[in-house]
Amino acid sequence: MKWSELILLAGLVAFSGVLQKDSLALDYNSGGGFGPGFIPLNFAIVTILLAGVIGTQSFLRSKARDPEDNDAEPATWFASLAAPLGTIALLFVATFFMEFGSVLLPLAVVTTVVSTVFLKHGLAKAAGLTVVTLAVIYAIFSLWLNIPVI
Amino acid sequence: MLDALSSLGGGFAEVFTLYNVLLIFAAGLIGTVVGALPGLGPSAGIALMLPLTFGMTHISGLCLLTGVYMGTMYGGRITSILINTPGDAPAIITAMDGYPMMQQGKGGLALGISAVSSFIGGLFGLAVLVFFAPVVANYAIHLGAPEYFLLMAVGLSTIILLAGDNILKALIMACFGILIGTIGADYVSGQMRFIYTIELIEGIDFVAIIIGLYGLGEVFYNLEKSMVMKLGKPSLNLREYIPSRAALKESAAPTVRGSVLGTIIGIVPGAGATVATFLDYALEKRLSKTPEKFGKGAIAGLAGPEATNNASVPGSLIPLITLGIPGSGGTAIMLGALIMFGLQPGPLLMVNSGDIVWAMIAGLILANLFLLLSNVLMIPVFVNLLRAVQSNLASVVIALCVVGAFSLSYSTFNIWIALIFGVVGYLMRKNDYPTGPFILAVVLGPLAENYFRRAVMMGQGDAGIFLDRPISLSLITLMGLILVGTVLAKRVMNARRRRIESGTD
């Protein structure tokens, strides 16, 4: 079973688990019909069950296919995923810094780093691209649509 | 029929401003480039454009979105023909005869013919939309809560059609989407559900979800795959892109057949353009006097599926506009956009907001015309634009997504949401979990829950209310037919697709 699928299914189970627990505090029935807890409780349970079935199926299928591949996967996984994982991490840090006022400044850092490190552009080209991209975005959102993006 | 034409005339009157005309033209160009980029399809194109519609009128916003949607259908074929890399799934079949034509030095002709066939397919589909949609809407206006719920359920049953190879994966994604839709104030009781932070009172913003899922998720996935296009240098000689009379004559019958087939299959929720193009290719090969030329640069093998592809877009808008049933990821996002604009999708849409719907249809007709001209006359521009954007795609899309998410509420909250769904979308894409059922459930889930609970209350707790009325019973039958029929049809289509791909059909 792929690690990425395991993470996805674990995340779904955790999310559904929280909603399932919290939906117990909501009315299941109300006024001759169903209450606000009816749909979330039932669908959370179904989601958890489906995650279990899919996870088991996937685990058994991958075991049957090539057990050695599955054992070796975590090491190669991180090596091949530097670009997406690095970009995700950068975006999380940048979004944290956006809380302090400017959206475009942290974004400029992200796009420049992504261009230079992951897309292998030179620093000058990456900086130029960032300036052009953000200038166009500023013109569209801020000047044309009056959305306060700074 | 005259009523429809008169309403369409009203739509044109609304659309014919310099601002809207320029917007539709730009939307077509943007859609063409987005559609041509492998990894970005109609859903991503509409998702990236949604934030731009906030400062616009409903009509301008919808013209932008539908123009982009139509443009992506034209764009997918460019990279299919030039470099044998389909920009989106429906363009897979275009590569089968388009790329061999390119290798034979007839790339310009292939692009020209495919543009003309796309135009005719789109025009035919739009004509059916104009005359057929009001008829369906007239029948659909006398519906109550049970029927509305069942309509939503019919929409949700199309999840099985969007499922791909693994129905369980589609089901878990649909359940996840329905759970996401339960966050926020409950429509019926007004009670708050799962409000872990104040921003969640009105639920998770649909636009932030699709920006993450289709924008950031695609970027993360493409960064991992490091996709690069080598487009070469396009010829600037316009004559190469304008098909000769003989070529047009050869492509005429396949184009007409493709237009009819594409519109019909587009109307069927969930069947979609991809299935339609494969079926049309098989049909053309069977009807051809020279089937051995298919796969080696046959004009019929290029023209038919291209017409089918573009006819399916207006076709898929018929159930969306008249019944509120989206049959694909792209139309599900369009449905979300209609809701975002404060419109009520469903049988009353054409009654309550007819002016906006007709203006949107007029915009689509204009977009189709602009796209024909631009896709014949501006191919070198598109290729150069593609070359410029492709190598920097990740940075451009990231910047658009982040600023787009910020502009939803002028706060970083929706950027966090988009980021989370970007990661979810990336994991889904990596593991072949379909996004269509998730989006469909996010959009339809809250509406379906609302109508379901109201209907049960109307029946004082008795579920028999769903069986008492003839329309309800018909909808339940329709749902059953969709579920059973599509499982069977899927098997037949998969077998046919395998035969086409292996060259034995």
XYZ file of C-alpha atoms in Angstrom:
655
model
C 0.000 0.000 0.000
C 1.294 3.443 -0.899
C 2.207 5.741 1.974
C 0.362 8.592 0.310
C -2.857 6.551 0.209
C -2.398 5.580 3.841
C -2.056 9.267 4.787
C -5.163 10.167 2.764
C -7.268 7.404 4.305
C -5.965 8.113 7.839
C -6.828 11.790 7.348
C -10.341 10.894 6.181
C -10.841 8.578 9.168
C -9.599 11.248 11.597
C -11.838 13.926 10.049
C -14.882 11.625 10.001
C -14.127 10.470 13.544
C -14.182 14.034 14.868
C -17.425 14.830 13.018
C -18.995 11.571 14.129
C -18.167 12.267 17.775
C -19.387 15.876 17.603
C -22.569 14.961 15.736
C -23.661 12.918 18.782
C -24.314 16.271 20.450
C -26.760 17.235 17.668
C -30.402 16.085 17.421
C -30.802 12.910 15.359
C -34.603 13.312 15.095
C -36.680 16.457 15.351
C -40.323 17.417 14.743
C -41.480 14.301 12.885
C -38.391 14.236 10.717
C -34.628 14.029 10.931
C -32.483 16.472 12.897
C -29.158 18.157 12.052
C -27.195 15.177 13.395
C -28.737 12.615 11.056
C -26.627 13.136 7.926
C -23.211 13.821 9.550
C -23.467 10.893 11.982
C -24.442 8.354 9.328
C -22.082 9.586 6.643
C -19.161 9.769 9.087
C -19.755 6.127 9.991
C -20.016 5.124 6.309
C -16.807 7.059 5.504
C -14.881 5.273 8.257
C -16.187 1.895 7.104
C -15.331 2.625 3.462
C -11.837 3.767 4.459
C -11.390 0.461 6.267
C -12.550 -1.572 3.256
C -10.472 0.404 0.714
C -7.397 0.331 2.972
C -7.677 -3.427 3.449
C -8.225 -4.015 -0.286
C -5.275 -1.816 -1.172
C -3.028 -3.459 1.427
C -3.882 -6.978 0.244
C -3.482 -5.996 -3.427
C -0.059 -4.421 -2.855
C 1.105 -7.406 -0.801
C 0.063 -9.736 -3.597
C 1.743 -7.573 -6.253
C 5.265 -7.021 -4.976
C 5.958 -7.047 -1.239
C 9.546 -5.791 -1.651
C 8.388 -2.613 -3.401
C 6.178 -1.737 -0.472
C 8.958 -2.169 2.056
C 11.299 0.055 0.086
C 8.762 2.767 -0.623
C 9.236 5.246 2.291
C 12.869 5.989 1.369
C 12.283 6.586 -2.338
C 9.050 8.371 -1.581
C 10.684 11.319 0.164
C 13.502 11.504 -2.400
C 11.123 11.819 -5.353
C 8.741 14.151 -3.589
C 11.105 16.971 -2.698
C 9.440 19.441 -5.083
C 5.791 19.011 -4.029
C 6.582 18.592 -0.331
C 8.973 21.555 -0.382
C 6.381 23.721 -2.134
C 3.662 22.697 0.328
C 5.923 23.493 3.280
C 6.896 26.852 1.758
C 3.262 27.771 1.212
C 2.342 26.914 4.801
C 5.167 29.105 6.146
C 4.321 31.916 3.697
C 0.625 31.836 4.649
C 1.647 32.166 8.296
C 3.630 35.304 7.433
C 0.701 36.683 5.375
C -1.152 37.067 8.696
C 1.127 40.064 9.361
C -0.331 42.166 6.533
C 1.137 41.559 3.093
C 0.027 38.741 0.803
C 2.220 39.573 -2.167
C 5.553 39.773 -0.306
C 5.582 36.206 1.116
C 4.088 35.047 -2.191
C 6.994 36.633 -4.058
C 9.420 34.627 -1.921
C 7.493 31.393 -2.593
C 7.338 31.843 -6.387
C 11.004 32.835 -6.569
C 12.126 29.830 -4.524
C 9.868 27.440 -6.489
C 11.246 28.842 -9.770
C 14.896 28.607 -8.774
C 14.968 25.443 -6.680
C 12.267 23.234 -8.224
C 11.886 24.547 -11.790
C 15.674 25.071 -12.130
C 15.478 28.646 -13.474
C 18.310 31.113 -12.860
C 17.796 33.613 -10.036
C 17.464 36.570 -12.428
C 14.847 34.789 -14.564
C 12.973 33.608 -11.472
C 12.942 37.103 -9.966
C 11.841 38.616 -13.274
C 9.064 36.053 -13.611
C 7.901 36.734 -10.062
C 7.794 40.488 -10.637
C 5.855 40.127 -13.900
C 3.399 37.557 -12.454
C 2.687 39.554 -9.314
C 2.434 42.832 -11.253
C -0.205 41.289 -13.543
C -2.048 39.849 -10.530
C -1.905 43.227 -8.743
C -3.239 44.968 -11.853
C -6.119 42.499 -12.246
C -7.167 42.088 -8.629
C -6.276 45.410 -7.049
C -6.573 47.959 -9.864
C -9.292 46.340 -12.005
C -11.435 44.427 -9.494
C -10.731 46.669 -6.459
C -9.804 43.717 -4.255
C -7.309 44.953 -1.643
C -4.366 42.698 -2.452
C -1.076 44.137 -1.253
C -39.394 28.171 -30.917
C -40.019 31.885 -31.481
C -40.072 32.410 -27.721
C -36.633 30.812 -27.469
C -35.259 32.993 -30.255
C -36.773 36.100 -28.691
C -35.245 35.199 -25.296
C -31.918 34.568 -26.992
C -32.163 37.987 -28.644
C -32.660 39.471 -25.170
C -29.565 37.585 -24.039
C -27.519 39.057 -26.882
C -28.776 42.538 -25.971
C -27.424 42.021 -22.437
C -24.101 40.624 -23.611
C -23.349 43.099 -26.391
C -21.272 45.617 -24.437
C -17.643 46.278 -25.280
C -16.631 45.041 -21.808
C -18.473 41.717 -22.152
C -17.346 41.112 -25.730
C -13.692 41.678 -24.769
C -14.173 39.516 -21.679
C -15.603 36.616 -23.727
C -12.755 36.920 -26.229
C -10.169 36.884 -23.420
C -11.976 33.979 -21.706
C -11.754 31.946 -24.901
C -8.024 32.631 -25.216
C -7.344 31.804 -21.563
C -9.454 28.631 -21.827
C -7.586 27.559 -24.966
C -4.195 27.936 -23.262
C -5.379 26.240 -20.040
C -6.971 23.398 -22.029
C -3.778 22.887 -23.995
C -1.625 22.562 -20.888
C -1.360 18.900 -19.877
C -2.505 18.567 -16.281
C -4.901 21.493 -16.360
C -8.397 20.830 -17.674
C -11.802 22.533 -17.724
C -12.266 22.189 -13.954
C -8.925 23.847 -13.203
C -9.632 26.594 -15.758
C -12.988 27.466 -14.200
C -11.556 27.171 -10.675
C -8.727 29.610 -11.421
C -11.105 32.118 -13.005
C -13.772 32.057 -10.269
C -12.105 34.664 -8.023
C -11.994 37.093 -10.950
C -15.794 37.065 -11.164
C -16.281 38.633 -7.723
C -16.084 42.205 -8.987
C -18.285 41.491 -12.010
C -22.011 41.398 -12.729
C -23.605 37.926 -12.831
C -23.753 38.063 -16.626
C -20.111 39.066 -17.077
C -18.987 36.485 -14.512
C -20.894 33.663 -16.164
C -19.689 34.731 -19.628
C -16.113 34.537 -18.327
C -16.601 31.076 -16.840
C -18.480 29.540 -19.774
C -16.025 31.141 -22.222
C -13.128 29.511 -20.373
C -15.034 26.197 -20.262
C -15.629 26.302 -24.034
C -12.035 27.434 -24.653
C -10.561 24.469 -22.792
C -12.422 22.160 -25.183
C -10.706 23.874 -28.117
C -7.321 23.996 -26.392
C -6.984 20.320 -25.555
C -6.461 19.461 -29.213
C -3.453 21.787 -29.793
C -0.882 19.813 -27.825
C -2.555 16.552 -28.911
C -1.796 17.379 -32.535
C 1.545 19.148 -32.086
C 3.312 16.919 -29.578
C 1.053 13.886 -29.084
C 0.292 15.034 -25.528
C -3.436 15.577 -24.924
C -4.172 18.700 -22.888
C -7.233 17.024 -21.371
C -8.943 13.621 -21.429
C -11.373 14.251 -24.340
C -8.392 15.194 -26.540
C -6.799 11.750 -26.165
C -8.581 10.534 -29.288
C -7.542 13.696 -31.210
C -3.917 12.621 -30.947
C -4.640 9.315 -32.681
C -5.050 10.905 -36.113
C -3.975 14.498 -35.419
C -0.399 13.642 -34.482
C 0.187 11.359 -37.504
C -1.026 14.267 -39.687
C 1.513 16.502 -37.914
C 4.264 13.954 -38.633
C 3.241 13.965 -42.302
C 3.733 17.752 -42.414
C -0.011 18.441 -42.256
C -0.106 19.825 -38.695
C -1.572 23.160 -39.844
C -4.349 21.367 -41.719
C -5.073 19.173 -38.683
C -5.335 22.233 -36.435
C -7.542 24.024 -38.981
C -9.924 21.109 -39.550
C -10.200 20.364 -35.865
C -11.003 24.036 -35.172
C -13.789 24.075 -37.801
C -15.231 20.758 -36.536
C -15.062 22.015 -32.963
C -16.951 25.150 -34.008
C -19.698 23.231 -35.811
C -20.018 20.754 -32.931
C -20.271 23.601 -30.438
C -22.802 25.454 -32.597
C -25.014 22.378 -32.987
C -24.928 21.723 -29.244
C -25.796 25.354 -28.566
C -28.749 25.219 -30.981
C -30.102 22.189 -29.114
C -29.513 24.005 -25.806
C -31.429 27.066 -27.041
C -34.489 25.142 -28.242
C -34.528 22.143 -25.892
C -33.717 23.714 -22.498
C -36.919 25.830 -22.279
C -39.044 22.754 -23.099
C -37.480 20.746 -20.249
C -37.726 23.744 -17.912
C -41.473 24.133 -18.664
C -42.118 20.557 -17.564
C -39.942 20.887 -14.498
C -41.440 23.908 -12.751
C -44.210 22.067 -10.861
C -41.968 20.220 -8.417
C -42.078 20.057 -4.605
C -39.515 19.180 -1.913
C -39.689 15.384 -2.478
C -39.070 15.825 -6.214
C -36.298 18.340 -5.571
C -34.623 15.870 -3.237
C -34.954 13.108 -5.800
C -33.517 15.397 -8.495
C -30.496 15.997 -6.254
C -30.320 12.245 -5.640
C -30.355 11.654 -9.413
C -27.459 14.131 -9.632
C -25.624 12.321 -6.848
C -26.266 8.963 -8.514
C -24.148 10.180 -11.421
C -21.214 9.729 -9.020
C -21.114 6.174 -10.269
C -20.495 7.564 -13.763
C -17.662 9.785 -12.580
C -16.190 6.941 -10.578
C -13.420 5.774 -12.849
C -12.381 2.191 -12.262
C -13.000 1.965 -8.517
C -16.532 2.701 -7.328
C -15.567 2.445 -3.625
C -13.058 5.270 -4.064
C -15.777 7.398 -5.675
C -18.170 6.599 -2.845
C -15.733 7.536 -0.087
C -14.980 10.803 -1.873
C -18.716 11.500 -2.164
C -19.182 10.787 1.563
C -16.268 13.099 2.346
C -17.877 15.808 0.186
C -21.226 15.395 1.944
C -19.503 15.666 5.352
C -17.738 18.854 4.227
C -21.147 20.196 3.187
C -22.557 19.662 6.697
C -20.125 22.158 8.242
C -21.798 25.484 9.089
C -25.309 26.598 9.993
C -27.959 23.928 9.343
C -30.446 25.097 6.663
C -33.506 23.525 8.301
C -33.072 23.998 12.068
C -30.618 26.897 12.056
C -28.441 24.942 14.506
C -24.645 25.360 14.194
C -22.689 22.277 13.161
C -18.946 21.768 13.616
C -18.118 25.473 13.984
C -14.550 25.148 15.249
C -13.773 28.721 14.222
C -16.004 31.727 13.570
C -15.220 31.740 9.823
C -16.988 28.382 9.455
C -20.468 29.704 10.305
C -21.423 29.824 6.632
C -19.548 26.613 5.883
C -16.313 26.075 3.994
C -16.175 28.300 0.925
C -16.720 26.180 -2.186
C -14.350 28.327 -4.245
C -11.504 27.846 -1.744
C -12.061 24.091 -1.998
C -11.857 23.974 -5.791
C -8.920 26.406 -5.923
C -7.063 23.997 -3.649
C -8.242 20.796 -5.272
C -7.827 21.715 -8.931
C -5.267 24.540 -8.749
C -2.754 23.805 -5.994
C -3.366 20.035 -6.077
C -2.527 19.918 -9.794
C 0.594 22.068 -9.263
C 1.906 19.754 -6.547
C 1.237 16.721 -8.736
C 2.841 18.280 -11.828
C 5.896 19.352 -9.791
C 6.374 15.732 -8.820
C 6.044 14.545 -12.421
C 8.203 17.395 -13.841
C 6.216 17.577 -17.085
C 7.950 19.499 -19.884
C 6.599 20.220 -23.383
C 8.779 20.610 -26.449
C 6.552 22.520 -28.834
C 8.903 23.416 -31.670
C 8.484 26.570 -33.752
C 5.053 27.017 -35.387
C 4.782 28.217 -38.974
C 3.476 31.750 -39.414
C 1.936 30.982 -42.813
C -1.826 31.361 -42.348
C -2.637 29.290 -45.443
C -1.478 26.181 -43.602
C -4.196 26.586 -40.964
C -7.132 27.202 -43.325
C -8.521 23.874 -44.605
C -9.067 23.430 -48.346
C -12.536 22.834 -49.813
C -11.710 19.146 -50.382
C -10.606 18.686 -46.786
C -13.741 20.412 -45.510
C -15.898 18.181 -47.731
C -14.174 15.078 -46.368
C -14.736 16.207 -42.798
C -18.368 17.373 -43.254
C -20.266 14.117 -42.593
C -18.112 13.013 -39.607
C -18.502 16.510 -38.139
C -22.302 16.374 -38.390
C -22.434 12.863 -36.895
C -20.040 13.895 -34.120
C -22.143 16.972 -33.341
C -25.329 14.920 -32.911
C -23.633 12.184 -30.874
C -21.755 14.672 -28.673
C -24.893 16.639 -27.847
C -26.900 13.522 -26.979
C -24.141 12.038 -24.810
C -23.491 15.454 -23.232
C -27.117 15.578 -22.059
C -26.758 12.223 -20.267
C -25.416 13.127 -16.821
C -21.969 11.785 -16.164
C -21.273 10.290 -19.597
C -19.089 13.257 -20.555
C -16.973 14.313 -23.505
C -14.310 11.625 -23.092
C -16.732 8.728 -23.472
C -18.435 10.546 -26.363
C -15.201 10.995 -28.338
C -14.242 7.333 -27.981
C -17.704 6.238 -29.139
C -17.619 8.613 -32.093
C -14.175 7.436 -33.160
C -15.414 3.834 -33.144
C -18.508 4.887 -35.121
C -16.472 6.763 -37.752
C -14.070 3.876 -38.163
C -16.958 1.476 -38.639
C -18.664 3.725 -41.207
C -15.471 4.546 -43.098
C -14.700 3.000 -46.490
C -11.014 3.157 -45.564
C -10.833 2.104 -41.893
C -7.182 1.120 -42.367
C -6.325 4.860 -42.567
C -7.538 5.433 -38.997
C -4.612 6.008 -36.659
C -2.474 7.110 -39.615
C -3.911 10.590 -40.176
C -7.551 10.086 -41.256
C -9.460 13.359 -41.468
C -12.697 11.644 -40.363
C -10.933 10.282 -37.266
C -9.954 13.815 -36.322
C -13.040 15.828 -37.331
C -15.730 13.570 -35.818
C -14.365 13.316 -32.262
C -13.481 17.034 -32.202
C -17.075 17.952 -33.091
C -18.293 15.442 -30.478
C -16.048 16.927 -27.813
C -17.314 20.483 -28.296
C -20.973 19.536 -28.794
C -20.977 17.803 -25.430
C -20.340 21.084 -23.541
C -23.684 22.752 -24.421
C -25.309 19.320 -24.129
C -24.089 18.955 -20.543
C -25.444 22.418 -19.717
C -29.046 21.315 -20.517
C -29.549 19.131 -17.373
C -27.555 21.683 -15.352
C -29.689 24.664 -16.341
C -33.078 22.963 -16.435
C -32.861 20.493 -13.539
C -29.812 21.560 -11.555
C -28.096 18.239 -12.308
C -24.403 18.546 -13.104
C -23.023 15.577 -14.954
C -19.305 16.279 -14.772
C -16.619 17.919 -12.630
C -16.738 21.019 -14.855
C -20.514 21.413 -14.702
C -20.465 20.713 -10.938
C -18.164 23.724 -10.572
C -20.478 25.729 -12.830
C -23.339 24.733 -10.530
C -21.324 25.954 -7.546
C -20.682 29.216 -9.404
C -24.420 29.700 -10.035
C -25.073 29.191 -6.308
C -22.208 31.578 -5.485
C -23.870 34.239 -7.658
C -27.032 33.852 -5.566
C -28.955 32.022 -8.304
C -31.083 28.975 -7.488
C -30.111 26.199 -9.900
C -32.910 23.823 -10.783
C -36.251 23.916 -12.535
C -36.971 27.516 -11.537
C -33.662 28.919 -12.783
C -34.998 29.747 -16.252
C -38.156 31.252 -14.740
C -36.571 33.371 -12.013
C -33.282 34.268 -13.708
C -34.058 33.711 -17.372
C -32.311 36.944 -18.434
C -29.022 35.782 -16.916
C -29.297 32.261 -18.347
C -30.075 33.536 -21.850
C -27.222 36.044 -21.640
C -24.917 33.176 -20.637
C -26.083 31.150 -23.662
C -25.575 34.187 -25.937
C -22.090 34.537 -24.444
C -21.384 30.901 -25.262
C -22.419 31.434 -28.890
C -20.119 34.463 -29.119
C -17.311 32.530 -27.438
C -17.707 29.711 -29.949
C -17.424 32.168 -32.846
C -14.375 33.917 -31.353
C -12.770 30.560 -30.656
C -13.128 29.474 -34.279
C -11.438 32.664 -35.474
C -8.726 32.626 -32.844
C -8.020 28.913 -33.243
C -7.523 29.268 -36.977
C -5.792 32.639 -37.089
C -3.840 32.686 -33.831
C -2.240 29.232 -33.578
C 1.333 30.641 -33.562
C 0.323 33.005 -30.738
C -1.113 30.113 -28.726
C 1.965 27.979 -29.229
C 4.263 30.789 -28.111
C 2.021 31.546 -25.123
C 2.059 27.869 -24.195
C 5.824 27.786 -24.428
C 6.114 30.854 -22.182
C 3.609 29.665 -19.595
C 4.518 25.974 -19.471
C 8.016 26.355 -18.061
C 6.710 28.724 -15.371
C 3.298 27.175 -14.852
C 3.773 26.184 -11.216
C 4.699 29.700 -10.053
C 1.921 31.378 -12.027
C -0.789 28.981 -10.802
C 0.428 29.155 -7.176
C 0.289 32.966 -7.257
C -3.198 32.972 -8.848
C -4.504 30.391 -6.351
C -3.186 32.162 -3.261
C -4.431 35.610 -4.305
C -7.724 34.077 -5.511
C -8.282 32.375 -2.147
C -7.384 35.587 -0.284
C -9.893 37.591 -2.314
C -12.806 35.405 -1.128
C -12.968 37.120 2.270
C -9.874 39.371 2.305
C -8.313 37.152 4.959
C -5.809 34.311 5.092
C -8.456 31.856 6.357
C -9.406 30.752 2.844
C -5.735 30.456 1.863
C -5.363 27.879 4.660
C -8.483 26.090 3.375
C -7.151 26.117 -0.209
C -3.798 24.804 1.010
C -5.396 21.957 2.953
C -7.510 20.976 -0.048
C -4.459 21.357 -2.266
C -2.763 18.654 -0.225
C -5.951 16.547 -0.271
C -6.244 17.017 -4.051
C -2.608 16.043 -4.529
C -3.058 12.859 -2.479
C -6.270 12.065 -4.360
C -4.587 12.558 -7.740
C -1.584 10.440 -6.718
C -3.807 7.557 -5.704
C -6.482 7.768 -8.425
C -9.294 8.979 -6.202
C -11.758 10.808 -8.490
C -12.386 14.492 -7.721
C -15.708 14.670 -9.629
C -17.803 12.779 -7.035
C -16.283 14.870 -4.230
C -17.133 18.193 -5.879
C -20.590 16.940 -6.875
C -21.253 15.947 -3.254
C -19.939 19.251 -1.851
C -22.317 21.163 -4.151
C -25.368 18.892 -4.084
C -25.015 17.440 -0.556
C -26.361 20.433 1.411
C -29.218 20.968 -1.083
C -30.127 17.270 -1.035
C -30.064 17.170 2.792
C -32.235 20.261 2.978
C -34.897 18.919 0.584
C -34.759 15.428 2.097
C -35.443 16.629 5.628
C -38.163 19.028 4.475
C -39.829 16.258 2.469
C -39.772 13.852 5.448
C -41.268 16.600 7.623
C -43.980 17.157 4.969
C -44.756 13.448 5.126
C -44.695 13.610 8.972
C -41.931 11.085 9.164
C -43.345 8.797 6.476
C -40.905 7.983 3.678
C -43.902 7.020 1.515
C -44.017 10.661 0.370
C -41.260 9.780 -2.090
C -43.417 7.064 -3.662
C -46.870 8.684 -3.623
C -46.381 11.164 -6.455
C -45.918 10.087 -10.088
C -43.013 12.492 -10.742
C -41.174 11.169 -7.668
C -41.729 7.628 -8.824
C -40.425 8.514 -12.303
C -37.311 10.083 -10.782
C -36.652 7.001 -8.636
C -36.988 4.874 -11.789
C -34.624 7.231 -13.634
C -32.108 6.952 -10.800
C -32.322 3.162 -10.932
C -31.852 3.222 -14.692
C -28.817 5.502 -14.372
C -27.224 3.220 -11.795
C -27.893 -0.053 -13.611
C -27.559 1.279 -17.153
C -24.254 2.985 -16.561
C -22.618 0.019 -14.919
C -23.523 -2.007 -18.006
C -22.627 0.807 -20.442
C -19.296 1.309 -18.704
C -18.354 -2.306 -19.281
C -19.241 -2.057 -22.974
C -17.363 1.250 -23.386
C -14.280 -0.017 -21.575
C -14.197 -3.057 -23.837
C -14.609 -0.822 -26.912
C -11.928 1.604 -25.680
C -9.487 -1.241 -25.179
C -10.231 -2.495 -28.699
C -9.669 0.995 -30.176
C -6.430 1.463 -28.270
C -5.157 -1.916 -29.353
C -6.186 -1.131 -32.937
C -8.442 -4.157 -33.375
C -11.674 -2.164 -33.835
